[in-house]
């Protein structure tokens, strides 16, 4: 079990674009195991490698009530997204304590490699669809607060920077 530290907004490294994984080998399997440990420890429903400062297209998700249905998405690609959209409250382990509304596609179909390197297609709606879109944004260097108004985003930035300063004091 290894816990990795999670980058916090406004860390500029959160805006790095991740590169595709070339092969699902032992290194990637170790990374996935550590990301799952980290996500469960932090009580998140998802974690993108970007958040732990690894800039490869790896995501872990578990939206199950009992926290026992891990999903691993490597090199995820959206094959289809509904034109119907819905606004829901989002949070992020990299933006602790902040929650706000973001509009997303209601349903998506995603192709990705699983933890064993097998290709699979996932059809998602509800919380899983939201989480997949949120995590894929991380891989593109995008954090959910970038969907908010500049005013809100700047307030969030100031609040989190102040928290960091206070923690270091
Ligand atoms: O734990 C998380 N909860 C959450 C709630 C609403 C919308 C998206 C999320 S993802 C977040 C974990 C996280 O930051 N993943 O990148
Ligand atoms: Ni997040």
PDB file of N, CA and C and ligand atoms in Angstrom, residues 51 91-94 134-135 138, ligand 2:
ATOM      1  N   UNK A  51      -3.339  14.268 -11.010  1.00  0.00           N
ATOM      2  CA  UNK A  51      -3.461  14.778  -9.634  1.00  0.00           C
ATOM      3  C   UNK A  51      -2.336  14.330  -8.714  1.00  0.00           C
ATOM      4  N   UNK A  91     -17.097  18.339  -6.734  1.00  0.00           N
ATOM      5  CA  UNK A  91     -15.978  18.643  -5.861  1.00  0.00           C
ATOM      6  C   UNK A  91     -14.755  18.001  -6.478  1.00  0.00           C
ATOM      7  N   UNK A  92     -13.590  18.221  -5.886  1.00  0.00           N
ATOM      8  CA  UNK A  92     -12.360  17.649  -6.435  1.00  0.00           C
ATOM      9  C   UNK A  92     -11.343  17.512  -5.310  1.00  0.00           C
ATOM     10  N   UNK A  93     -10.656  16.380  -5.276  1.00  0.00           N
ATOM     11  CA  UNK A  93      -9.623  16.172  -4.243  1.00  0.00           C
ATOM     12  C   UNK A  93      -8.508  17.205  -4.367  1.00  0.00           C
ATOM     13  N   UNK A  94      -8.352  17.792  -5.548  1.00  0.00           N
ATOM     14  CA  UNK A  94      -7.329  18.828  -5.752  1.00  0.00           C
ATOM     15  C   UNK A  94      -7.838  20.233  -5.436  1.00  0.00           C
ATOM     16  N   UNK A 134     -15.123  14.342 -15.531  1.00  0.00           N
ATOM     17  CA  UNK A 134     -14.275  15.114 -14.607  1.00  0.00           C
ATOM     18  C   UNK A 134     -12.831  14.598 -14.661  1.00  0.00           C
ATOM     19  N   UNK A 135     -12.668  13.275 -14.650  1.00  0.00           N
ATOM     20  CA  UNK A 135     -11.311  12.693 -14.667  1.00  0.00           C
ATOM     21  C   UNK A 135     -10.627  12.906 -16.020  1.00  0.00           C
ATOM     22  N   UNK A 138      -9.119  16.233 -16.151  1.00  0.00           N
ATOM     23  CA  UNK A 138      -7.814  16.289 -15.470  1.00  0.00           C
ATOM     24  C   UNK A 138      -6.688  15.873 -16.418  1.00  0.00           C
TER      25      UNK A 138
HETATM   26 NI1  LIG B   2     -10.783  16.048  -9.500  1.00  0.00          NI
END
